[in-house]
Amino acid sequence: MAVQEVIKMGHPLLLARAKEVEEFATAELEQLITDMQDTMAALNGAGLAAPQIAVGLRIVIFGITENPRYPDANPVPETVLINPEISIIGPDRDSAWEGCLSVPHMRGLVPRYTSIRYRGYDIQGNVIEREAHGFHARVVQHEVDHLDGILYPTRIEDLKNFGFEDALFQDSPEDIKEEL
Ligand code: NI
């Protein structure tokens, strides 16, 4: 296990554009991704971007296996996605509560496109190309934002919908979802 420290909102690295990975299948890249996976698992996250552990490279990981606490949440495949690109399938958006490991204890209502296509590479440099909808699409948009120096609070349209999770969800703690 090599759990790394997750840097928090306010740290300048979270506002910088991360750089493309140029070499695949290296021991260095594998170690970095193992660190990211260990860190995400230790914090019970559903997604993590390399800049969140202070590495300015275009790498995201995400995934949710079926969770008995959230029987309605559709599973998201466990994925390592390098140099990702997103294209939007249609103009439809919906809003849902998001949390972020770099913005601990808070939640905000964030609009995201409901259907996207994404493309990137795995550790070996093989192309990954998928269509994603709903929560899967939301997770990918949140993580790819991290690579462009964007944190979800800047996407909230009405800041009344931003607050501490224990205050927002005091009557319905089941609404507190995984962090990204
Ligand atoms: Ni995040």
PDB file of C-alpha atoms and ligand atoms in Angstrom:
ATOM      1  CA  MET A   1       0.000   0.000   0.000  1.00  0.00           C
ATOM      2  CA  ALA A   2       1.245   3.395  -0.855  1.00  0.00           C
ATOM      3  CA  VAL A   3      -1.539   5.689   0.149  1.00  0.00           C
ATOM      4  CA  GLN A   4      -0.691   9.247  -0.803  1.00  0.00           C
ATOM      5  CA  GLU A   5      -1.872  12.496   0.694  1.00  0.00           C
ATOM      6  CA  VAL A   6      -4.792  14.039  -1.200  1.00  0.00           C
ATOM      7  CA  ILE A   7      -4.262  17.765  -1.651  1.00  0.00           C
ATOM      8  CA  LYS A   8      -7.153  20.086  -0.936  1.00  0.00           C
ATOM      9  CA  MET A   9      -8.913  22.965  -2.624  1.00  0.00           C
ATOM     10  CA  GLY A  10      -6.688  26.025  -2.344  1.00  0.00           C
ATOM     11  CA  HIS A  11      -3.580  24.136  -3.428  1.00  0.00           C
ATOM     12  CA  PRO A  12      -2.350  25.686  -6.711  1.00  0.00           C
ATOM     13  CA  LEU A  13      -1.777  22.263  -8.341  1.00  0.00           C
ATOM     14  CA  LEU A  14      -5.537  21.686  -8.333  1.00  0.00           C
ATOM     15  CA  LEU A  15      -5.943  24.747 -10.555  1.00  0.00           C
ATOM     16  CA  ALA A  16      -3.285  23.831 -13.120  1.00  0.00           C
ATOM     17  CA  ARG A  17      -3.711  22.007 -16.419  1.00  0.00           C
ATOM     18  CA  ALA A  18      -2.126  18.561 -16.160  1.00  0.00           C
ATOM     19  CA  LYS A  19       0.209  17.323 -18.895  1.00  0.00           C
ATOM     20  CA  GLU A  20      -0.274  14.432 -21.307  1.00  0.00           C
ATOM     21  CA  VAL A  21       1.348  11.092 -20.491  1.00  0.00           C
ATOM     22  CA  GLU A  22       3.868  10.354 -23.245  1.00  0.00           C
ATOM     23  CA  GLU A  23       5.215   6.930 -22.283  1.00  0.00           C
ATOM     24  CA  PHE A  24       3.039   3.943 -21.491  1.00  0.00           C
ATOM     25  CA  ALA A  25       3.769   0.609 -19.788  1.00  0.00           C
ATOM     26  CA  THR A  26       6.604   1.980 -17.662  1.00  0.00           C
ATOM     27  CA  ALA A  27       7.327   0.889 -14.101  1.00  0.00           C
ATOM     28  CA  GLU A  28       6.948   4.527 -13.042  1.00  0.00           C
ATOM     29  CA  LEU A  29       3.469   4.783 -14.525  1.00  0.00           C
ATOM     30  CA  GLU A  30       2.430   1.484 -12.958  1.00  0.00           C
ATOM     31  CA  GLN A  31       3.658   2.626  -9.540  1.00  0.00           C
ATOM     32  CA  LEU A  32       1.810   5.932  -9.842  1.00  0.00           C
ATOM     33  CA  ILE A  33      -1.437   4.191 -10.762  1.00  0.00           C
ATOM     34  CA  THR A  34      -1.062   1.691  -7.925  1.00  0.00           C
ATOM     35  CA  ASP A  35      -0.620   4.625  -5.546  1.00  0.00           C
ATOM     36  CA  MET A  36      -3.752   6.249  -6.965  1.00  0.00           C
ATOM     37  CA  GLN A  37      -5.745   3.008  -6.573  1.00  0.00           C
ATOM     38  CA  ASP A  38      -4.526   2.493  -3.005  1.00  0.00           C
ATOM     39  CA  THR A  39      -5.344   6.090  -2.111  1.00  0.00           C
ATOM     40  CA  MET A  40      -8.830   5.939  -3.631  1.00  0.00           C
ATOM     41  CA  ALA A  41      -9.584   2.661  -1.861  1.00  0.00           C
ATOM     42  CA  ALA A  42      -8.296   3.912   1.506  1.00  0.00           C
ATOM     43  CA  LEU A  43     -10.579   6.944   1.285  1.00  0.00           C
ATOM     44  CA  ASN A  44     -13.561   5.054  -0.130  1.00  0.00           C
ATOM     45  CA  GLY A  45     -13.555   7.236  -3.203  1.00  0.00           C
ATOM     46  CA  ALA A  46     -15.290   6.457  -6.477  1.00  0.00           C
ATOM     47  CA  GLY A  47     -12.807   8.419  -8.560  1.00  0.00           C
ATOM     48  CA  LEU A  48      -9.421  10.101  -8.321  1.00  0.00           C
ATOM     49  CA  ALA A  49      -7.330  12.241 -10.655  1.00  0.00           C
ATOM     50  CA  ALA A  50      -3.514  12.319 -10.520  1.00  0.00           C
ATOM     51  CA  PRO A  51      -3.389  16.053  -9.643  1.00  0.00           C
ATOM     52  CA  GLN A  52      -5.228  15.196  -6.404  1.00  0.00           C
ATOM     53  CA  ILE A  53      -2.070  13.424  -5.232  1.00  0.00           C
ATOM     54  CA  ALA A  54       0.020  16.325  -6.539  1.00  0.00           C
ATOM     55  CA  VAL A  55       1.054  14.681  -9.815  1.00  0.00           C
ATOM     56  CA  GLY A  56       0.355  16.905 -12.818  1.00  0.00           C
ATOM     57  CA  LEU A  57      -0.366  14.166 -15.369  1.00  0.00           C
ATOM     58  CA  ARG A  58      -3.548  13.437 -17.326  1.00  0.00           C
ATOM     59  CA  ILE A  59      -4.544  10.239 -15.523  1.00  0.00           C
ATOM     60  CA  VAL A  60      -7.861   9.456 -13.854  1.00  0.00           C
ATOM     61  CA  ILE A  61      -9.189   6.334 -12.195  1.00  0.00           C
ATOM     62  CA  PHE A  62     -12.772   5.582 -11.271  1.00  0.00           C
ATOM     63  CA  GLY A  63     -15.149   2.755 -10.600  1.00  0.00           C
ATOM     64  CA  ILE A  64     -18.007   1.645  -8.416  1.00  0.00           C
ATOM     65  CA  THR A  65     -18.893  -1.937  -7.867  1.00  0.00           C
ATOM     66  CA  GLU A  66     -22.383  -2.672  -6.654  1.00  0.00           C
ATOM     67  CA  ASN A  67     -22.820  -1.220  -3.214  1.00  0.00           C
ATOM     68  CA  PRO A  68     -25.583  -2.586  -0.998  1.00  0.00           C
ATOM     69  CA  ARG A  69     -25.891   0.892   0.524  1.00  0.00           C
ATOM     70  CA  TYR A  70     -26.838   2.302  -2.879  1.00  0.00           C
ATOM     71  CA  PRO A  71     -28.862  -0.394  -4.627  1.00  0.00           C
ATOM     72  CA  ASP A  72     -30.108   2.134  -7.178  1.00  0.00           C
ATOM     73  CA  ALA A  73     -26.706   3.437  -8.190  1.00  0.00           C
ATOM     74  CA  ASN A  74     -25.619   1.856 -11.446  1.00  0.00           C
ATOM     75  CA  PRO A  75     -22.149   0.309 -11.241  1.00  0.00           C
ATOM     76  CA  VAL A  76     -19.337   2.100 -13.045  1.00  0.00           C
ATOM     77  CA  PRO A  77     -16.565  -0.090 -14.505  1.00  0.00           C
ATOM     78  CA  GLU A  78     -13.218   0.008 -12.681  1.00  0.00           C
ATOM     79  CA  THR A  79     -11.151   2.040 -15.124  1.00  0.00           C
ATOM     80  CA  VAL A  80      -7.723   3.610 -15.520  1.00  0.00           C
ATOM     81  CA  LEU A  81      -8.023   6.311 -18.167  1.00  0.00           C
ATOM     82  CA  ILE A  82      -4.983   8.180 -19.481  1.00  0.00           C
ATOM     83  CA  ASN A  83      -5.057  11.305 -21.665  1.00  0.00           C
ATOM     84  CA  PRO A  84      -8.867  11.265 -21.721  1.00  0.00           C
ATOM     85  CA  GLU A  85     -11.037  13.206 -24.120  1.00  0.00           C
ATOM     86  CA  ILE A  86     -14.766  13.710 -23.727  1.00  0.00           C
ATOM     87  CA  SER A  87     -17.324  14.467 -26.387  1.00  0.00           C
ATOM     88  CA  ILE A  88     -20.911  15.258 -25.600  1.00  0.00           C
ATOM     89  CA  ILE A  89     -23.637  13.150 -27.214  1.00  0.00           C
ATOM     90  CA  GLY A  90     -26.527  15.520 -26.619  1.00  0.00           C
ATOM     91  CA  PRO A  91     -27.291  18.806 -24.888  1.00  0.00           C
ATOM     92  CA  ASP A  92     -29.213  17.230 -21.989  1.00  0.00           C
ATOM     93  CA  ARG A  93     -27.894  17.903 -18.519  1.00  0.00           C
ATOM     94  CA  ASP A  94     -29.073  16.983 -15.071  1.00  0.00           C
ATOM     95  CA  SER A  95     -28.078  18.116 -11.602  1.00  0.00           C
ATOM     96  CA  ALA A  96     -26.953  15.885  -8.758  1.00  0.00           C
ATOM     97  CA  TRP A  97     -25.015  16.227  -5.525  1.00  0.00           C
ATOM     98  CA  GLU A  98     -21.272  15.739  -5.836  1.00  0.00           C
ATOM     99  CA  GLY A  99     -18.486  15.456  -3.335  1.00  0.00           C
ATOM    100  CA  CYS A 100     -14.753  15.521  -3.899  1.00  0.00           C
ATOM    101  CA  LEU A 101     -11.860  14.088  -1.893  1.00  0.00           C
ATOM    102  CA  SER A 102     -10.125  17.462  -2.342  1.00  0.00           C
ATOM    103  CA  VAL A 103     -13.125  19.318  -0.865  1.00  0.00           C
ATOM    104  CA  PRO A 104     -13.761  17.209   2.223  1.00  0.00           C
ATOM    105  CA  HIS A 105     -17.080  17.151   4.081  1.00  0.00           C
ATOM    106  CA  MET A 106     -18.852  19.284   1.500  1.00  0.00           C
ATOM    107  CA  ARG A 107     -21.411  18.659  -1.231  1.00  0.00           C
ATOM    108  CA  GLY A 108     -22.681  20.740  -4.104  1.00  0.00           C
ATOM    109  CA  LEU A 109     -25.438  20.404  -6.687  1.00  0.00           C
ATOM    110  CA  VAL A 110     -23.691  20.242 -10.056  1.00  0.00           C
ATOM    111  CA  PRO A 111     -25.170  20.091 -13.553  1.00  0.00           C
ATOM    112  CA  ARG A 112     -23.462  17.627 -15.900  1.00  0.00           C
ATOM    113  CA  TYR A 113     -24.157  16.261 -19.370  1.00  0.00           C
ATOM    114  CA  THR A 114     -26.162  13.067 -19.073  1.00  0.00           C
ATOM    115  CA  SER A 115     -24.629  11.287 -22.099  1.00  0.00           C
ATOM    116  CA  ILE A 116     -21.045  11.453 -23.262  1.00  0.00           C
ATOM    117  CA  ARG A 117     -18.494   9.537 -25.235  1.00  0.00           C
ATOM    118  CA  TYR A 118     -14.994   9.262 -23.829  1.00  0.00           C
ATOM    119  CA  ARG A 119     -11.725   8.063 -25.235  1.00  0.00           C
ATOM    120  CA  GLY A 120      -8.315   7.532 -23.694  1.00  0.00           C
ATOM    121  CA  TYR A 121      -5.678   4.893 -23.025  1.00  0.00           C
ATOM    122  CA  ASP A 122      -5.003   2.198 -20.457  1.00  0.00           C
ATOM    123  CA  ILE A 123      -1.610   1.637 -18.787  1.00  0.00           C
ATOM    124  CA  GLN A 124      -0.353  -0.363 -21.769  1.00  0.00           C
ATOM    125  CA  GLY A 125      -1.408   2.325 -24.231  1.00  0.00           C
ATOM    126  CA  ASN A 126      -4.444   0.451 -25.566  1.00  0.00           C
ATOM    127  CA  VAL A 127      -7.335   2.658 -26.633  1.00  0.00           C
ATOM    128  CA  ILE A 128     -10.410   2.751 -24.396  1.00  0.00           C
ATOM    129  CA  GLU A 129     -13.516   4.128 -26.049  1.00  0.00           C
ATOM    130  CA  ARG A 130     -16.924   4.119 -24.388  1.00  0.00           C
ATOM    131  CA  GLU A 131     -20.297   5.727 -24.216  1.00  0.00           C
ATOM    132  CA  ALA A 132     -21.457   6.659 -20.730  1.00  0.00           C
ATOM    133  CA  HIS A 133     -24.725   7.828 -19.257  1.00  0.00           C
ATOM    134  CA  GLY A 134     -25.985   9.080 -15.923  1.00  0.00           C
ATOM    135  CA  PHE A 135     -23.687   8.631 -12.942  1.00  0.00           C
ATOM    136  CA  HIS A 136     -20.968   7.026 -15.064  1.00  0.00           C
ATOM    137  CA  ALA A 137     -20.942  10.118 -17.310  1.00  0.00           C
ATOM    138  CA  ARG A 138     -20.947  12.387 -14.244  1.00  0.00           C
ATOM    139  CA  VAL A 139     -17.936  10.683 -12.659  1.00  0.00           C
ATOM    140  CA  VAL A 140     -15.891  10.960 -15.849  1.00  0.00           C
ATOM    141  CA  GLN A 141     -16.749  14.652 -16.295  1.00  0.00           C
ATOM    142  CA  HIS A 142     -15.799  15.366 -12.669  1.00  0.00           C
ATOM    143  CA  GLU A 143     -12.457  13.556 -12.983  1.00  0.00           C
ATOM    144  CA  VAL A 144     -11.528  15.052 -16.352  1.00  0.00           C
ATOM    145  CA  ASP A 145     -12.308  18.512 -14.941  1.00  0.00           C
ATOM    146  CA  HIS A 146      -9.544  17.871 -12.391  1.00  0.00           C
ATOM    147  CA  LEU A 147      -7.068  17.547 -15.291  1.00  0.00           C
ATOM    148  CA  ASP A 148      -8.050  21.005 -16.481  1.00  0.00           C
ATOM    149  CA  GLY A 149      -7.761  22.613 -13.056  1.00  0.00           C
ATOM    150  CA  ILE A 150     -11.523  22.743 -12.472  1.00  0.00           C
ATOM    151  CA  LEU A 151     -13.076  21.808  -9.121  1.00  0.00           C
ATOM    152  CA  TYR A 152     -16.808  21.123  -8.899  1.00  0.00           C
ATOM    153  CA  PRO A 153     -17.675  24.175  -6.732  1.00  0.00           C
ATOM    154  CA  THR A 154     -17.019  26.404  -9.762  1.00  0.00           C
ATOM    155  CA  ARG A 155     -19.713  24.438 -11.668  1.00  0.00           C
ATOM    156  CA  ILE A 156     -22.438  25.001  -9.054  1.00  0.00           C
ATOM    157  CA  GLU A 157     -25.041  27.317 -10.561  1.00  0.00           C
ATOM    158  CA  ASP A 158     -26.630  28.469  -7.297  1.00  0.00           C
ATOM    159  CA  LEU A 159     -24.285  28.588  -4.308  1.00  0.00           C
ATOM    160  CA  LYS A 160     -27.249  28.016  -2.016  1.00  0.00           C
ATOM    161  CA  ASN A 161     -26.767  24.423  -3.154  1.00  0.00           C
ATOM    162  CA  PHE A 162     -23.296  24.116  -1.623  1.00  0.00           C
ATOM    163  CA  GLY A 163     -22.625  23.177   1.965  1.00  0.00           C
ATOM    164  CA  PHE A 164     -21.400  20.754   4.560  1.00  0.00           C
ATOM    165  CA  GLU A 165     -22.745  17.254   4.113  1.00  0.00           C
ATOM    166  CA  ASP A 166     -23.813  16.803   7.736  1.00  0.00           C
ATOM    167  CA  ALA A 167     -25.864  20.007   7.531  1.00  0.00           C
ATOM    168  CA  LEU A 168     -27.281  19.382   4.058  1.00  0.00           C
ATOM    169  CA  PHE A 169     -28.261  15.780   4.665  1.00  0.00           C
ATOM    170  CA  GLN A 170     -28.987  15.687   8.381  1.00  0.00           C
ATOM    171  CA  ASP A 171     -32.381  14.124   7.750  1.00  0.00           C
ATOM    172  CA  SER A 172     -31.239  11.754   5.038  1.00  0.00           C
ATOM    173  CA  PRO A 173     -27.673  10.559   5.534  1.00  0.00           C
ATOM    174  CA  GLU A 174     -28.336   7.920   2.872  1.00  0.00           C
ATOM    175  CA  ASP A 175     -28.047  10.729   0.327  1.00  0.00           C
ATOM    176  CA  ILE A 176     -24.350  11.077   1.073  1.00  0.00           C
ATOM    177  CA  LYS A 177     -22.699   9.404  -1.886  1.00  0.00           C
ATOM    178  CA  GLU A 178     -19.116   8.458  -2.613  1.00  0.00           C
ATOM    179  CA  GLU A 179     -16.568  11.163  -3.255  1.00  0.00           C
ATOM    180  CA  LEU A 180     -14.833  11.726  -6.565  1.00  0.00           C
TER     181      LEU A 180
HETATM  182 NI    NI B   1     -12.828  15.401  -7.197  1.00  0.00          NI
END
